[in-house]
Amino acid sequence: MKKGLVFGKFMPLHKGHLALIEFALSYCDKVMVSMSFTLDDPIPAEIRFGWLHQIFDQNPRIELFRALDDFPDEGLPLTEATKMWADFIHQTFPDVEGVFCSEAYGVPLARHLNCPVVFFDLDRVQVPISATVIRSNPYQHWDFIPQLVRPYFTKKVCLYGPESVGKTTLAQQLAECFQTTFAHEVAREVLTSNEFEIEKIIEIGELQTELVKQKIGEANQVLFCDTDLITTQIYCQQYFGYVPDELKKCEAEITYDLYLLLNIDTPWVPDSLRDFGDRRAEMFNLFKNELEKRELPYVLIEGNWGQRFIAARKEVERMLRGN
């Protein structure tokens, strides 16, 4: 077969889709992969089409298309709907010699197309998954999600609060517990003291933002971050009296799925970068107020170190369950 067609929504793209496309390649010299979309899809078309490009752009035997799904009535009987699909395929891909699919609708579609419909894994034995099932709970079906798609579903948890409340230690403990990674505080790599110019704190904010973006690609379902750009802005305001626009821009680039606000009911441990040991209650309220000002929900974590870990773990588990 010279040219075949695979079409779908790829919402999300998963390993079953990849297996289907590889199957089509084994039959055809060239495979057209067409992604249908609507303007209100739960996963935006640009993201899904980007996944396809990242995987297949280097393969000269694959050609990618996307098509607006503007069929007038989703409630049409399957026979009528597949006739409309067949008309669309004839108009858009007139030289296609076969269609490859893993869905039962391939049977009526074949009658309208007057060309072969080749089925792959129709009973979902080789890859027992569907995009609908993945969307319902991606974390239960993580192994079926390709590596480059996983960052879309990766949850980001910020360990948040003033100095000396155990953010770094808790981030490390949670990362180990959930077999994932964490984004450390860049400032502690860049600074040796609290004598610095504002350009340095802008650099820290930009480096922190890039680190989180990098770590999302390495994470397993959830990424723990022991600081964020709200924190950077709080300290910038304290040291310099204002917050530059660069830090506000960095904040807008990363959103967190869960904020864990750590209380100050822990011993103060001084070091060369901690300045506010005599203002712990004031700083805690400042941190809390910044979340509330932005209307960001948070969970207060307090108690001894063991109690904090247990409470934080339960909140992350609840988030991954979707409740």
mmCIF file of C-alpha atoms in Angstrom:
data_model
loop_
_atom_site.group_PDB
_atom_site.id
_atom_site.type_symbol
_atom_site.label_atom_id
_atom_site.label_comp_id
_atom_site.label_asym_id
_atom_site.label_seq_id
_atom_site.Cartn_x
_atom_site.Cartn_y
_atom_site.Cartn_z
ATOM 1 C CA MET A 1 0.000 0.000 0.000
ATOM 2 C CA LYS A 2 1.465 3.341 -0.999
ATOM 3 C CA LYS A 3 -0.433 5.664 1.309
ATOM 4 C CA GLY A 4 -2.509 5.011 4.430
ATOM 5 C CA LEU A 5 -4.411 7.125 6.909
ATOM 6 C CA VAL A 6 -4.603 7.168 10.709
ATOM 7 C CA PHE A 7 -6.957 9.699 12.262
ATOM 8 C CA GLY A 8 -8.066 10.518 15.765
ATOM 9 C CA LYS A 9 -8.216 13.153 18.459
ATOM 10 C CA PHE A 10 -5.093 11.969 20.297
ATOM 11 C CA MET A 11 -6.504 13.387 23.521
ATOM 12 C CA PRO A 12 -4.040 12.555 24.879
ATOM 13 C CA LEU A 13 -1.585 10.871 22.576
ATOM 14 C CA HIS A 14 -0.804 7.501 24.183
ATOM 15 C CA LYS A 15 1.163 4.337 23.483
ATOM 16 C CA GLY A 16 -1.804 2.699 21.770
ATOM 17 C CA HIS A 17 -1.811 5.504 19.198
ATOM 18 C CA LEU A 18 1.913 5.112 18.651
ATOM 19 C CA ALA A 19 1.522 1.360 18.167
ATOM 20 C CA LEU A 20 -1.278 1.946 15.648
ATOM 21 C CA ILE A 21 0.844 4.381 13.639
ATOM 22 C CA GLU A 22 3.797 1.982 13.658
ATOM 23 C CA PHE A 23 1.428 -0.756 12.487
ATOM 24 C CA ALA A 24 0.270 1.452 9.616
ATOM 25 C CA LEU A 25 3.890 2.151 8.678
ATOM 26 C CA SER A 26 4.503 -1.576 8.376
ATOM 27 C CA TYR A 27 1.853 -1.690 5.607
ATOM 28 C CA CYS A 28 2.448 1.598 3.811
ATOM 29 C CA ASP A 29 5.142 3.626 2.114
ATOM 30 C CA LYS A 30 3.639 6.751 3.646
ATOM 31 C CA VAL A 31 1.148 7.360 6.463
ATOM 32 C CA MET A 32 -1.028 10.417 6.826
ATOM 33 C CA VAL A 33 -1.811 11.161 10.482
ATOM 34 C CA SER A 34 -4.806 13.469 10.836
ATOM 35 C CA MET A 35 -5.774 14.989 14.184
ATOM 36 C CA SER A 36 -9.346 16.220 14.555
ATOM 37 C CA PHE A 37 -10.151 18.943 17.055
ATOM 38 C CA THR A 38 -12.814 21.311 18.325
ATOM 39 C CA LEU A 39 -12.320 24.712 19.879
ATOM 40 C CA ASP A 40 -13.424 23.524 23.326
ATOM 41 C CA ASP A 41 -11.462 20.260 23.588
ATOM 42 C CA PRO A 42 -10.265 19.552 27.160
ATOM 43 C CA ILE A 43 -6.683 19.321 25.870
ATOM 44 C CA PRO A 44 -5.914 22.191 23.451
ATOM 45 C CA ALA A 45 -5.242 21.259 19.839
ATOM 46 C CA GLU A 46 -1.913 23.114 19.765
ATOM 47 C CA ILE A 47 -0.559 20.954 22.573
ATOM 48 C CA ARG A 48 -1.708 17.673 21.026
ATOM 49 C CA PHE A 49 -0.429 18.608 17.566
ATOM 50 C CA GLY A 50 2.846 19.613 19.177
ATOM 51 C CA TRP A 51 3.213 16.112 20.628
ATOM 52 C CA LEU A 52 2.757 14.588 17.180
ATOM 53 C CA HIS A 53 5.334 16.929 15.695
ATOM 54 C CA GLN A 54 7.883 16.180 18.403
ATOM 55 C CA ILE A 55 7.623 12.458 17.773
ATOM 56 C CA PHE A 56 7.212 12.291 14.005
ATOM 57 C CA ASP A 57 8.820 15.372 12.443
ATOM 58 C CA GLN A 58 12.012 13.444 11.708
ATOM 59 C CA ASN A 59 10.186 10.606 9.953
ATOM 60 C CA PRO A 60 9.855 11.369 6.219
ATOM 61 C CA ARG A 61 7.247 8.620 5.829
ATOM 62 C CA ILE A 62 4.731 10.408 8.061
ATOM 63 C CA GLU A 63 2.752 13.512 7.159
ATOM 64 C CA LEU A 64 0.771 15.337 9.831
ATOM 65 C CA PHE A 65 -2.540 17.143 9.394
ATOM 66 C CA ARG A 66 -5.127 18.648 11.674
ATOM 67 C CA ALA A 67 -8.760 19.211 10.837
ATOM 68 C CA LEU A 68 -11.522 21.089 12.617
ATOM 69 C CA ASP A 69 -14.233 18.667 13.696
ATOM 70 C CA ASP A 70 -17.269 20.733 12.688
ATOM 71 C CA PHE A 71 -19.703 17.926 11.893
ATOM 72 C CA PRO A 72 -23.146 19.332 12.662
ATOM 73 C CA ASP A 73 -24.611 16.707 15.005
ATOM 74 C CA GLU A 74 -22.707 14.483 17.427
ATOM 75 C CA GLY A 75 -25.907 12.532 18.042
ATOM 76 C CA LEU A 76 -26.056 11.093 14.529
ATOM 77 C CA PRO A 77 -26.367 7.310 14.248
ATOM 78 C CA LEU A 78 -22.989 5.712 13.613
ATOM 79 C CA THR A 79 -23.919 4.759 10.041
ATOM 80 C CA GLU A 80 -24.684 8.369 9.122
ATOM 81 C CA ALA A 81 -21.715 9.758 11.052
ATOM 82 C CA THR A 82 -19.251 7.418 9.376
ATOM 83 C CA LYS A 83 -20.663 8.381 5.966
ATOM 84 C CA MET A 84 -19.798 11.999 6.775
ATOM 85 C CA TRP A 85 -16.330 10.940 7.888
ATOM 86 C CA ALA A 86 -15.886 8.974 4.678
ATOM 87 C CA ASP A 87 -16.886 12.006 2.603
ATOM 88 C CA PHE A 88 -14.357 14.108 4.508
ATOM 89 C CA ILE A 89 -11.608 11.520 3.932
ATOM 90 C CA HIS A 90 -12.376 11.320 0.196
ATOM 91 C CA GLN A 91 -12.202 15.105 -0.128
ATOM 92 C CA THR A 92 -9.136 15.669 2.056
ATOM 93 C CA PHE A 93 -7.078 12.556 1.302
ATOM 94 C CA PRO A 94 -8.234 11.432 -2.176
ATOM 95 C CA ASP A 95 -5.178 9.245 -2.801
ATOM 96 C CA VAL A 96 -5.355 7.256 0.449
ATOM 97 C CA GLU A 97 -5.514 3.523 -0.226
ATOM 98 C CA GLY A 98 -6.460 2.362 3.258
ATOM 99 C CA VAL A 99 -7.431 3.514 6.735
ATOM 100 C CA PHE A 100 -5.966 2.044 9.901
ATOM 101 C CA CYS A 101 -7.894 2.086 13.153
ATOM 102 C CA SER A 102 -8.485 0.368 16.491
ATOM 103 C CA GLU A 103 -12.154 1.238 16.856
ATOM 104 C CA ALA A 104 -15.385 -0.620 15.994
ATOM 105 C CA TYR A 105 -16.564 2.301 13.856
ATOM 106 C CA GLY A 106 -14.101 1.040 11.238
ATOM 107 C CA VAL A 107 -16.692 -1.517 10.078
ATOM 108 C CA PRO A 108 -19.367 0.947 8.844
ATOM 109 C CA LEU A 109 -16.631 3.365 7.765
ATOM 110 C CA ALA A 110 -15.188 0.726 5.431
ATOM 111 C CA ARG A 111 -18.534 0.346 3.669
ATOM 112 C CA HIS A 112 -18.677 4.060 2.891
ATOM 113 C CA LEU A 113 -15.024 4.436 1.931
ATOM 114 C CA ASN A 114 -14.844 1.676 -0.636
ATOM 115 C CA CYS A 115 -11.265 1.066 0.429
ATOM 116 C CA PRO A 116 -9.771 -1.224 3.048
ATOM 117 C CA VAL A 117 -9.997 -0.462 6.750
ATOM 118 C CA VAL A 118 -7.212 -2.350 8.501
ATOM 119 C CA PHE A 119 -7.790 -3.039 12.172
ATOM 120 C CA PHE A 120 -5.099 -3.053 14.822
ATOM 121 C CA ASP A 121 -5.633 -4.473 18.312
ATOM 122 C CA LEU A 122 -9.397 -4.007 18.113
ATOM 123 C CA ASP A 123 -9.897 -5.843 21.411
ATOM 124 C CA ARG A 124 -7.193 -3.741 23.124
ATOM 125 C CA VAL A 125 -5.089 -6.747 24.016
ATOM 126 C CA GLN A 126 -1.666 -5.436 23.023
ATOM 127 C CA VAL A 127 -2.221 -1.951 24.483
ATOM 128 C CA PRO A 128 -5.195 -2.123 26.876
ATOM 129 C CA ILE A 129 -5.920 1.576 27.186
ATOM 130 C CA SER A 130 -7.966 4.416 25.711
ATOM 131 C CA ALA A 131 -7.590 8.187 25.810
ATOM 132 C CA THR A 132 -10.870 8.481 27.718
ATOM 133 C CA VAL A 133 -9.603 6.166 30.450
ATOM 134 C CA ILE A 134 -6.323 8.069 30.680
ATOM 135 C CA ARG A 135 -8.114 11.399 31.017
ATOM 136 C CA SER A 136 -10.253 10.011 33.838
ATOM 137 C CA ASN A 137 -7.129 9.315 35.913
ATOM 138 C CA PRO A 138 -3.765 9.658 34.163
ATOM 139 C CA TYR A 139 -1.837 8.681 37.309
ATOM 140 C CA GLN A 140 -3.344 5.192 37.387
ATOM 141 C CA HIS A 141 -2.317 4.663 33.766
ATOM 142 C CA TRP A 142 1.008 6.493 33.746
ATOM 143 C CA ASP A 143 2.894 3.724 31.945
ATOM 144 C CA PHE A 144 0.695 4.155 28.858
ATOM 145 C CA ILE A 145 1.571 7.860 28.531
ATOM 146 C CA PRO A 146 4.650 8.647 26.384
ATOM 147 C CA GLN A 147 7.464 10.474 28.147
ATOM 148 C CA LEU A 148 6.988 13.715 26.235
ATOM 149 C CA VAL A 149 3.256 13.792 27.067
ATOM 150 C CA ARG A 150 3.709 13.228 30.797
ATOM 151 C CA PRO A 151 4.650 16.837 31.692
ATOM 152 C CA TYR A 152 1.160 17.914 30.650
ATOM 153 C CA PHE A 153 -0.303 15.791 33.464
ATOM 154 C CA THR A 154 2.510 16.211 36.000
ATOM 155 C CA LYS A 155 1.290 17.923 39.154
ATOM 156 C CA LYS A 156 3.441 20.620 40.715
ATOM 157 C CA VAL A 157 3.535 20.958 44.496
ATOM 158 C CA CYS A 158 5.130 23.987 46.129
ATOM 159 C CA LEU A 159 6.584 23.692 49.626
ATOM 160 C CA TYR A 160 5.956 27.254 50.720
ATOM 161 C CA GLY A 161 6.693 29.414 53.713
ATOM 162 C CA PRO A 162 9.315 31.579 55.418
ATOM 163 C CA GLU A 163 12.810 30.593 56.461
ATOM 164 C CA SER A 164 13.706 27.553 58.546
ATOM 165 C CA VAL A 165 10.436 25.619 58.323
ATOM 166 C CA GLY A 166 11.895 22.531 56.603
ATOM 167 C CA LYS A 167 10.844 23.117 52.992
ATOM 168 C CA THR A 168 13.944 21.566 51.426
ATOM 169 C CA THR A 169 13.972 18.539 53.708
ATOM 170 C CA LEU A 170 10.272 17.902 53.160
ATOM 171 C CA ALA A 171 10.630 18.276 49.369
ATOM 172 C CA GLN A 172 13.394 15.664 49.397
ATOM 173 C CA GLN A 173 11.387 13.291 51.606
ATOM 174 C CA LEU A 174 8.278 13.581 49.445
ATOM 175 C CA ALA A 175 10.251 13.129 46.232
ATOM 176 C CA GLU A 176 11.726 9.920 47.609
ATOM 177 C CA CYS A 177 8.322 8.720 48.835
ATOM 178 C CA PHE A 178 6.648 9.300 45.449
ATOM 179 C CA GLN A 179 9.687 8.105 43.457
ATOM 180 C CA THR A 180 10.082 11.378 41.646
ATOM 181 C CA THR A 181 12.344 14.410 41.645
ATOM 182 C CA PHE A 182 12.266 17.881 43.159
ATOM 183 C CA ALA A 183 13.339 21.394 42.167
ATOM 184 C CA HIS A 184 15.761 22.830 44.687
ATOM 185 C CA GLU A 185 16.190 26.477 45.646
ATOM 186 C CA VAL A 186 18.521 28.058 43.097
ATOM 187 C CA ALA A 187 19.300 31.010 45.374
ATOM 188 C CA ARG A 188 21.378 28.763 47.604
ATOM 189 C CA GLU A 189 23.615 27.927 44.664
ATOM 190 C CA VAL A 190 23.980 31.511 43.492
ATOM 191 C CA LEU A 191 24.325 33.452 46.757
ATOM 192 C CA THR A 192 26.944 33.227 49.467
ATOM 193 C CA SER A 193 25.553 36.142 51.484
ATOM 194 C CA ASN A 194 22.643 38.569 51.440
ATOM 195 C CA GLU A 195 24.765 41.345 49.979
ATOM 196 C CA PHE A 196 23.720 41.486 46.308
ATOM 197 C CA GLU A 197 22.242 43.766 43.636
ATOM 198 C CA ILE A 198 18.717 43.469 42.306
ATOM 199 C CA GLU A 199 20.050 42.075 39.013
ATOM 200 C CA LYS A 200 21.127 39.012 40.970
ATOM 201 C CA ILE A 201 17.648 38.328 42.343
ATOM 202 C CA ILE A 202 16.215 38.702 38.826
ATOM 203 C CA GLU A 203 18.760 36.133 37.646
ATOM 204 C CA ILE A 204 17.719 33.823 40.484
ATOM 205 C CA GLY A 205 14.063 34.148 39.512
ATOM 206 C CA GLU A 206 14.777 33.327 35.892
ATOM 207 C CA LEU A 207 17.010 30.374 36.799
ATOM 208 C CA GLN A 208 14.382 29.034 39.234
ATOM 209 C CA THR A 209 11.719 29.214 36.532
ATOM 210 C CA GLU A 210 13.891 27.353 34.025
ATOM 211 C CA LEU A 211 14.808 24.721 36.605
ATOM 212 C CA VAL A 212 11.131 23.929 37.285
ATOM 213 C CA LYS A 213 10.440 23.624 33.547
ATOM 214 C CA GLN A 214 13.378 21.245 33.208
ATOM 215 C CA LYS A 215 12.423 19.137 36.213
ATOM 216 C CA ILE A 216 8.823 18.729 35.007
ATOM 217 C CA GLY A 217 10.206 16.662 32.146
ATOM 218 C CA GLU A 218 12.023 14.374 34.595
ATOM 219 C CA ALA A 219 9.265 13.983 37.175
ATOM 220 C CA ASN A 220 7.135 10.929 37.858
ATOM 221 C CA GLN A 221 3.521 12.171 38.154
ATOM 222 C CA VAL A 222 4.370 14.942 40.632
ATOM 223 C CA LEU A 223 7.163 17.501 40.995
ATOM 224 C CA PHE A 224 8.024 18.976 44.382
ATOM 225 C CA CYS A 225 9.444 22.502 44.511
ATOM 226 C CA ASP A 226 10.959 23.937 47.675
ATOM 227 C CA THR A 227 10.424 27.536 46.539
ATOM 228 C CA ASP A 228 8.521 29.598 43.986
ATOM 229 C CA LEU A 229 8.488 33.054 42.439
ATOM 230 C CA ILE A 230 6.101 34.450 45.050
ATOM 231 C CA THR A 231 8.832 33.680 47.576
ATOM 232 C CA THR A 232 11.449 35.381 45.398
ATOM 233 C CA GLN A 233 9.253 38.479 45.163
ATOM 234 C CA ILE A 234 8.645 38.564 48.909
ATOM 235 C CA TYR A 235 12.360 38.671 49.639
ATOM 236 C CA CYS A 236 12.989 41.114 46.811
ATOM 237 C CA GLN A 237 10.439 43.457 48.400
ATOM 238 C CA GLN A 238 12.099 43.053 51.776
ATOM 239 C CA TYR A 239 15.616 43.775 50.518
ATOM 240 C CA PHE A 240 14.950 46.371 47.808
ATOM 241 C CA GLY A 241 11.526 47.831 48.530
ATOM 242 C CA TYR A 242 9.981 46.908 45.188
ATOM 243 C CA VAL A 243 9.463 43.981 42.811
ATOM 244 C CA PRO A 244 10.732 44.281 39.211
ATOM 245 C CA ASP A 245 8.472 43.239 36.344
ATOM 246 C CA GLU A 246 10.864 40.441 35.385
ATOM 247 C CA LEU A 247 9.958 38.512 38.542
ATOM 248 C CA LYS A 248 6.237 38.997 37.975
ATOM 249 C CA LYS A 249 6.681 37.650 34.444
ATOM 250 C CA CYS A 250 8.506 34.601 35.788
ATOM 251 C CA GLU A 251 5.713 33.954 38.287
ATOM 252 C CA ALA A 252 3.153 33.901 35.466
ATOM 253 C CA GLU A 253 5.088 31.155 33.643
ATOM 254 C CA ILE A 254 4.605 28.492 36.324
ATOM 255 C CA THR A 255 1.392 27.529 38.103
ATOM 256 C CA TYR A 256 1.232 25.096 41.004
ATOM 257 C CA ASP A 257 -1.449 22.508 41.635
ATOM 258 C CA LEU A 258 -0.947 22.449 45.387
ATOM 259 C CA TYR A 259 0.570 24.863 47.885
ATOM 260 C CA LEU A 260 1.665 23.419 51.214
ATOM 261 C CA LEU A 261 2.158 26.330 53.621
ATOM 262 C CA LEU A 262 4.587 25.293 56.358
ATOM 263 C CA ASN A 263 3.981 26.819 59.769
ATOM 264 C CA ILE A 264 6.731 28.291 61.954
ATOM 265 C CA ASP A 265 6.227 25.827 64.850
ATOM 266 C CA THR A 266 9.736 24.441 64.291
ATOM 267 C CA PRO A 267 13.081 25.451 65.790
ATOM 268 C CA TRP A 268 14.880 28.337 64.111
ATOM 269 C CA VAL A 269 18.156 27.156 62.556
ATOM 270 C CA PRO A 270 20.376 30.105 61.572
ATOM 271 C CA ASP A 271 22.670 30.139 58.544
ATOM 272 C CA SER A 272 24.432 32.722 56.374
ATOM 273 C CA LEU A 273 21.371 33.381 54.175
ATOM 274 C CA ARG A 274 18.677 33.648 56.852
ATOM 275 C CA ASP A 275 17.918 37.180 58.042
ATOM 276 C CA PHE A 276 14.478 37.167 59.617
ATOM 277 C CA GLY A 277 14.696 34.962 62.693
ATOM 278 C CA ASP A 278 13.319 37.779 64.857
ATOM 279 C CA ARG A 279 10.355 38.319 62.510
ATOM 280 C CA ARG A 280 9.088 34.784 61.991
ATOM 281 C CA ALA A 281 5.412 35.456 62.769
ATOM 282 C CA GLU A 282 5.413 38.592 60.633
ATOM 283 C CA MET A 283 7.025 36.777 57.699
ATOM 284 C CA PHE A 284 4.665 33.802 58.005
ATOM 285 C CA ASN A 285 1.655 36.116 57.802
ATOM 286 C CA LEU A 286 3.223 37.881 54.833
ATOM 287 C CA PHE A 287 3.653 34.571 53.004
ATOM 288 C CA LYS A 288 0.089 33.530 53.806
ATOM 289 C CA ASN A 289 -1.327 36.885 52.742
ATOM 290 C CA GLU A 290 0.418 36.694 49.357
ATOM 291 C CA LEU A 291 -1.362 33.396 48.633
ATOM 292 C CA GLU A 292 -4.696 34.777 49.746
ATOM 293 C CA LYS A 293 -4.215 37.971 47.743
ATOM 294 C CA ARG A 294 -3.788 35.811 44.637
ATOM 295 C CA GLU A 295 -6.726 33.597 45.680
ATOM 296 C CA LEU A 296 -4.471 30.534 45.619
ATOM 297 C CA PRO A 297 -5.767 27.685 47.797
ATOM 298 C CA TYR A 298 -3.302 26.162 50.234
ATOM 299 C CA VAL A 299 -3.045 23.561 52.965
ATOM 300 C CA LEU A 300 -1.406 24.452 56.276
ATOM 301 C CA ILE A 301 1.222 21.925 57.349
ATOM 302 C CA GLU A 302 2.418 21.984 60.950
ATOM 303 C CA GLY A 303 3.615 19.841 63.839
ATOM 304 C CA ASN A 304 6.873 17.994 64.296
ATOM 305 C CA TRP A 305 8.899 16.747 61.346
ATOM 306 C CA GLY A 306 7.195 13.367 61.238
ATOM 307 C CA GLN A 307 3.719 14.878 61.463
ATOM 308 C CA ARG A 308 4.532 17.295 58.650
ATOM 309 C CA PHE A 309 5.650 14.525 56.344
ATOM 310 C CA ILE A 310 2.544 12.421 57.026
ATOM 311 C CA ALA A 311 0.197 15.370 56.512
ATOM 312 C CA ALA A 312 1.935 16.473 53.314
ATOM 313 C CA ARG A 313 1.961 12.931 51.911
ATOM 314 C CA LYS A 314 -1.770 12.571 52.508
ATOM 315 C CA GLU A 315 -2.489 15.846 50.713
ATOM 316 C CA VAL A 316 -0.444 14.770 47.688
ATOM 317 C CA GLU A 317 -2.148 11.374 47.604
ATOM 318 C CA ARG A 318 -5.536 13.095 47.746
ATOM 319 C CA MET A 319 -4.547 15.372 44.874
ATOM 320 C CA LEU A 320 -3.420 12.451 42.707
ATOM 321 C CA ARG A 321 -6.691 10.631 43.391
ATOM 322 C CA GLY A 322 -8.532 13.708 42.201
ATOM 323 C CA ASN A 323 -10.408 14.475 45.411
#
